[in-house]
Amino acid sequence: MASTGAKPVIKDHDKWGWVMVAAAFVNCFVIYGQLKALGVLLIPISNDYNCDLGLIGWIAVLYGMVQNCIAPVVAALARFLGSSRMMMFGGLLNAVGIILTAVSPSVPLFSIFVIGMAGVGSAFCWYIGFAVMASYFKEKYPLAIGISTMGEPIGMMFYAPVTQVLFNTYGWRGCLLLLGALSAHMVASGLLVRHDPSRPTLPDSDEEYQYVAARDEEEISEEEGAVGGEQAEPSQQRNGSDPDLSQRSCFKRFVKAIDFRVMADVRFVLLICGRSTATFAFSAWLVFMVAQGQFQGLNQVQASFLPTAFGVGNIVGKLPMPLAPKIGIKPSMTSWACFGAALVCISFLGVAAVQQAFVGQILLTGLSGFGYAILYQAEDVMVRFLSSDGRLVSMLSWQGMLTSIAGALGGLISGWVLERTGSFLISLGMFGGAVFLSIPLFIGEAIYTERRAH
């Protein structure tokens, strides 16, 4: 946990916050880069193990899914053991897992190292890193989250050619060995943590959560006192607590730390639903982007440029929100989110309408990346200010878990539709409709907030 002698963080003015932005950028860069690297190495790995390509591909998918599925547990452990320790543990677990894949003799061991070690380790760095970074910013948070999440598209664009070069030189095992060493940089990200928001020890500007946090501590203390008073014998009170009672108390603390109560927040639920409808299309779009281009009449070389166009658009899309106030444009976060969703809808419908037009496919794919960047950045800012620093890691973790379910469903349904129809046109229309559903959800959250304020 954070030391009690830590200095208070002055929002937007503590220069160490930009160090944590860089740390979050590195985490995004490495985690998304690893996912891209596994995609590049699918064929040689499956050939070496003499197994189906789909099996190795499913392992790569589970690498990303497990990161989100265990997110609430990650948040609870951060509140118990401290952000810095858990980030260092996650970075080490991820690096060791990737390195061990290079020497794994079988598919079962390969899956354990990729999913059970690298995937689990990435969750600690991802969610805790963003929560720590957010604790340094308020007005400048849109800029901070924009810079840090640029690591996602940049990592994917960087890792793809580098992985291919390393594979051509050292084979897939030597390639993963070197990438595992590169992953150790996430351990350094944990070492950079100075301010631990998982358990604030100093006054915070958001009084609402401070009240909730204090009430949680009081309830825990009262429950422990009640348990001890009802069941502990005088000799146990003199000589020490009952081990069973201690274990029960620890379990209750852990359940409280998972923070199921965030799901009772109407605003949070509306924002999660809005992001989930967008993620339903996002995950499947990333998977089928190149194949869709080929179905639309592009050759293999032309289709291979579509992910780059999406990545460039995604990077550029993170700039308007922090730069707009500089020229006097200050729309609400809800307006930004709806604008981004509208751009994504237009891009999906446009891609479905364009046939064998390379330039059109490139521009529309870049537009989808641009729109998704604005949508996600605005939603991240809205979630950031639903609570104060101490509870943010719980909100981010629950959001990650629930949106990952939506993304998995999107991928499964899109694959089923493709198999039945032999075309991506229906899926593209479905993607556009799903993203459009996020607009009324974001507007509903804004209306609910305004009515509650009055």
Tab-separated table of C-alpha atoms in Angstrom, residues 159-365:
chain	number	residue	atom	x	y	z
A	159	TYR	CA	5.194	-5.480	-33.390
A	160	ALA	CA	3.844	-6.813	-36.702
A	161	PRO	CA	6.934	-6.119	-38.869
A	162	VAL	CA	9.401	-6.610	-36.014
A	163	THR	CA	7.906	-10.012	-35.226
A	164	GLN	CA	8.184	-11.018	-38.881
A	165	VAL	CA	11.851	-9.954	-39.009
A	166	LEU	CA	12.669	-11.780	-35.766
A	167	PHE	CA	10.867	-14.899	-36.985
A	168	ASN	CA	12.793	-14.892	-40.259
A	169	THR	CA	16.051	-14.566	-38.312
A	170	TYR	CA	15.561	-16.708	-35.180
A	171	GLY	CA	12.408	-18.756	-35.729
A	172	TRP	CA	9.212	-18.391	-33.703
A	173	ARG	CA	10.793	-19.655	-30.475
A	174	GLY	CA	13.711	-17.228	-30.611
A	175	CYS	CA	11.303	-14.473	-31.556
A	176	LEU	CA	9.112	-15.050	-28.472
A	177	LEU	CA	12.192	-15.279	-26.273
A	178	LEU	CA	13.246	-11.779	-27.327
A	179	LEU	CA	9.699	-10.413	-27.078
A	180	GLY	CA	9.460	-11.826	-23.571
A	181	ALA	CA	12.566	-9.892	-22.592
A	182	LEU	CA	10.976	-6.753	-24.058
A	183	SER	CA	7.892	-7.420	-21.909
A	184	ALA	CA	9.987	-7.023	-18.765
A	185	HIS	CA	9.668	-3.260	-19.249
A	186	MET	CA	6.258	-3.561	-17.590
A	187	VAL	CA	8.024	-4.479	-14.345
A	188	ALA	CA	9.731	-1.088	-14.486
A	189	SER	CA	6.304	0.529	-14.873
A	190	GLY	CA	5.355	-0.884	-11.481
A	191	LEU	CA	8.549	0.444	-9.928
A	192	LEU	CA	7.579	3.961	-11.015
A	193	VAL	CA	4.413	4.013	-8.882
A	194	ARG	CA	4.692	6.615	-6.110
A	195	HIS	CA	1.074	7.439	-5.377
A	196	ASP	CA	-1.182	4.464	-4.645
A	197	PRO	CA	-4.844	5.397	-5.206
A	198	SER	CA	-6.114	1.974	-4.153
A	199	ARG	CA	-6.352	3.161	-0.546
A	200	PRO	CA	-6.156	6.967	-0.269
A	201	THR	CA	-4.415	8.170	2.861
A	202	LEU	CA	-4.872	11.892	2.241
A	203	PRO	CA	-7.883	14.104	1.535
A	204	ASP	CA	-9.208	13.926	-1.997
A	205	SER	CA	-11.155	16.491	-3.941
A	206	ASP	CA	-14.080	14.117	-4.493
A	207	GLU	CA	-15.933	14.017	-1.194
A	208	GLU	CA	-18.537	11.498	-2.323
A	209	TYR	CA	-16.162	8.589	-2.605
A	210	GLN	CA	-14.303	9.531	0.551
A	211	TYR	CA	-17.586	9.051	2.361
A	212	VAL	CA	-18.100	5.669	0.689
A	213	ALA	CA	-14.546	4.569	1.467
A	214	ALA	CA	-14.848	5.603	5.099
A	215	ARG	CA	-18.169	3.823	5.395
A	216	ASP	CA	-16.650	0.639	3.938
A	217	GLU	CA	-13.898	0.691	6.548
A	218	GLU	CA	-16.407	1.290	9.342
A	219	GLU	CA	-18.618	-1.585	8.177
A	220	ILE	CA	-15.656	-3.938	8.020
A	221	SER	CA	-14.549	-2.940	11.517
A	222	GLU	CA	-18.072	-3.359	12.884
A	223	GLU	CA	-18.440	-6.804	11.305
A	224	GLU	CA	-15.119	-7.939	12.682
A	225	GLY	CA	-16.075	-6.667	16.108
A	226	ALA	CA	-19.427	-8.410	15.932
A	227	VAL	CA	-17.897	-11.699	14.869
A	228	GLY	CA	-15.272	-11.505	17.573
A	229	GLY	CA	-17.806	-10.525	20.250
A	230	GLU	CA	-20.274	-13.291	19.450
A	231	GLN	CA	-17.977	-16.233	18.854
A	232	ALA	CA	-14.602	-15.557	20.425
A	233	GLU	CA	-14.032	-17.007	23.850
A	234	PRO	CA	-12.236	-15.018	26.554
A	235	SER	CA	-9.111	-17.133	26.181
A	236	GLN	CA	-9.083	-16.461	22.450
A	237	GLN	CA	-9.486	-12.732	23.037
A	238	ARG	CA	-6.491	-12.818	25.376
A	239	ASN	CA	-4.229	-15.135	23.403
A	240	GLY	CA	-5.156	-14.203	19.831
A	241	SER	CA	-7.962	-14.449	17.303
A	242	ASP	CA	-9.470	-17.698	16.096
A	243	PRO	CA	-7.878	-18.729	12.749
A	244	ASP	CA	-11.318	-19.570	11.328
A	245	LEU	CA	-12.599	-16.116	12.226
A	246	SER	CA	-9.531	-14.508	10.685
A	247	GLN	CA	-10.019	-16.416	7.457
A	248	ARG	CA	-13.702	-15.502	7.397
A	249	SER	CA	-12.885	-11.853	8.010
A	250	CYS	CA	-10.251	-11.904	5.252
A	251	PHE	CA	-12.751	-13.440	2.832
A	252	LYS	CA	-15.320	-10.744	3.643
A	253	ARG	CA	-12.725	-8.051	3.079
A	254	PHE	CA	-11.797	-9.574	-0.262
A	255	VAL	CA	-15.434	-9.747	-1.405
A	256	LYS	CA	-15.902	-6.103	-0.400
A	257	ALA	CA	-12.727	-5.178	-2.266
A	258	ILE	CA	-14.150	-6.693	-5.474
A	259	ASP	CA	-16.762	-3.940	-5.112
A	260	PHE	CA	-19.948	-5.429	-6.552
A	261	ARG	CA	-21.754	-2.258	-5.525
A	262	VAL	CA	-20.467	-0.362	-8.539
A	263	MET	CA	-23.080	-2.259	-10.554
A	264	ALA	CA	-25.782	-0.411	-8.588
A	265	ASP	CA	-24.648	2.897	-10.099
A	266	VAL	CA	-27.138	3.690	-12.880
A	267	ARG	CA	-24.734	6.020	-14.681
A	268	PHE	CA	-21.994	3.400	-14.668
A	269	VAL	CA	-24.347	0.728	-16.020
A	270	LEU	CA	-25.514	3.008	-18.843
A	271	LEU	CA	-21.926	3.839	-19.805
A	272	ILE	CA	-20.928	0.174	-19.720
A	273	CYS	CA	-23.868	-0.746	-21.956
A	274	GLY	CA	-22.901	2.018	-24.380
A	275	ARG	CA	-19.308	0.854	-24.548
A	276	SER	CA	-20.357	-2.805	-24.807
A	277	THR	CA	-22.467	-2.209	-27.918
A	278	ALA	CA	-19.468	-0.485	-29.524
A	279	THR	CA	-17.095	-3.253	-28.407
A	280	PHE	CA	-19.468	-5.866	-29.867
A	281	ALA	CA	-18.436	-4.546	-33.273
A	282	PHE	CA	-14.879	-3.467	-32.400
A	283	SER	CA	-13.415	-6.875	-31.530
A	284	ALA	CA	-14.930	-8.621	-34.544
A	285	TRP	CA	-13.865	-5.756	-36.836
A	286	LEU	CA	-10.236	-6.133	-35.758
A	287	VAL	CA	-10.333	-9.884	-36.374
A	288	PHE	CA	-12.093	-9.855	-39.752
A	289	MET	CA	-10.791	-6.557	-41.138
A	290	VAL	CA	-8.304	-8.038	-43.622
A	291	ALA	CA	-10.557	-10.926	-44.635
A	292	GLN	CA	-13.424	-8.474	-45.209
A	293	GLY	CA	-11.220	-6.462	-47.566
A	294	GLN	CA	-10.430	-9.555	-49.586
A	295	PHE	CA	-14.122	-10.467	-49.756
A	296	GLN	CA	-14.775	-6.939	-51.044
A	297	GLY	CA	-12.386	-7.508	-53.956
A	298	LEU	CA	-9.016	-6.284	-52.646
A	299	ASN	CA	-5.926	-8.424	-53.207
A	300	GLN	CA	-3.812	-9.691	-50.311
A	301	VAL	CA	-1.333	-6.822	-50.438
A	302	GLN	CA	-4.041	-4.172	-50.534
A	303	ALA	CA	-6.019	-5.800	-47.711
A	304	SER	CA	-2.883	-5.944	-45.548
A	305	PHE	CA	-2.860	-2.122	-45.433
A	306	LEU	CA	-6.284	-1.928	-43.771
A	307	PRO	CA	-5.005	-2.516	-40.181
A	308	THR	CA	-2.406	0.223	-40.731
A	309	ALA	CA	-5.115	2.609	-41.903
A	310	PHE	CA	-7.189	1.759	-38.828
A	311	GLY	CA	-4.181	2.301	-36.550
A	312	VAL	CA	-3.302	5.674	-38.087
A	313	GLY	CA	-6.912	6.794	-37.819
A	314	ASN	CA	-7.020	5.633	-34.198
A	315	ILE	CA	-3.901	7.634	-33.323
A	316	VAL	CA	-5.190	10.791	-35.019
A	317	GLY	CA	-8.588	10.334	-33.367
A	318	LYS	CA	-7.079	10.779	-29.910
A	319	LEU	CA	-6.006	14.352	-30.683
A	320	PRO	CA	-9.240	16.368	-31.260
A	321	MET	CA	-10.592	16.072	-27.722
A	322	PRO	CA	-7.567	17.531	-25.875
A	323	LEU	CA	-6.868	20.075	-28.644
A	324	ALA	CA	-10.424	21.399	-29.117
A	325	PRO	CA	-10.441	23.512	-25.900
A	326	LYS	CA	-7.320	25.283	-27.139
A	327	ILE	CA	-9.382	26.872	-29.916
A	328	GLY	CA	-12.457	27.520	-27.787
A	329	ILE	CA	-14.481	24.408	-28.687
A	330	LYS	CA	-15.767	22.709	-25.537
A	331	PRO	CA	-18.479	20.140	-26.272
A	332	SER	CA	-19.595	17.759	-23.537
A	333	MET	CA	-18.153	14.266	-23.234
A	334	THR	CA	-21.560	12.890	-24.232
A	335	SER	CA	-21.385	14.903	-27.462
A	336	TRP	CA	-17.909	13.560	-28.184
A	337	ALA	CA	-19.022	9.963	-27.549
A	338	CYS	CA	-22.075	10.317	-29.806
A	339	PHE	CA	-19.967	11.982	-32.516
A	340	GLY	CA	-17.461	9.130	-32.423
A	341	ALA	CA	-20.240	6.528	-32.570
A	342	ALA	CA	-21.815	8.285	-35.566
A	343	LEU	CA	-18.492	8.246	-37.431
A	344	VAL	CA	-18.075	4.529	-36.772
A	345	CYS	CA	-21.616	3.814	-38.025
A	346	ILE	CA	-20.969	5.789	-41.205
A	347	SER	CA	-17.678	3.973	-41.776
A	348	PHE	CA	-19.234	0.504	-41.447
A	349	LEU	CA	-22.096	1.325	-43.789
A	350	GLY	CA	-19.641	2.920	-46.215
A	351	VAL	CA	-17.360	-0.127	-46.220
A	352	ALA	CA	-20.383	-2.292	-47.008
A	353	ALA	CA	-21.268	-0.034	-49.953
A	354	VAL	CA	-17.770	0.259	-51.436
A	355	GLN	CA	-16.822	-2.556	-53.799
A	356	GLN	CA	-13.261	-3.153	-55.033
A	357	ALA	CA	-12.227	0.416	-54.249
A	358	PHE	CA	-8.867	0.355	-52.490
A	359	VAL	CA	-8.753	4.077	-51.658
A	360	GLY	CA	-12.323	4.038	-50.406
A	361	GLN	CA	-11.651	1.018	-48.184
A	362	ILE	CA	-8.530	2.658	-46.763
A	363	LEU	CA	-10.291	5.950	-46.007
A	364	LEU	CA	-13.347	4.320	-44.435
A	365	THR	CA	-11.253	1.934	-42.351
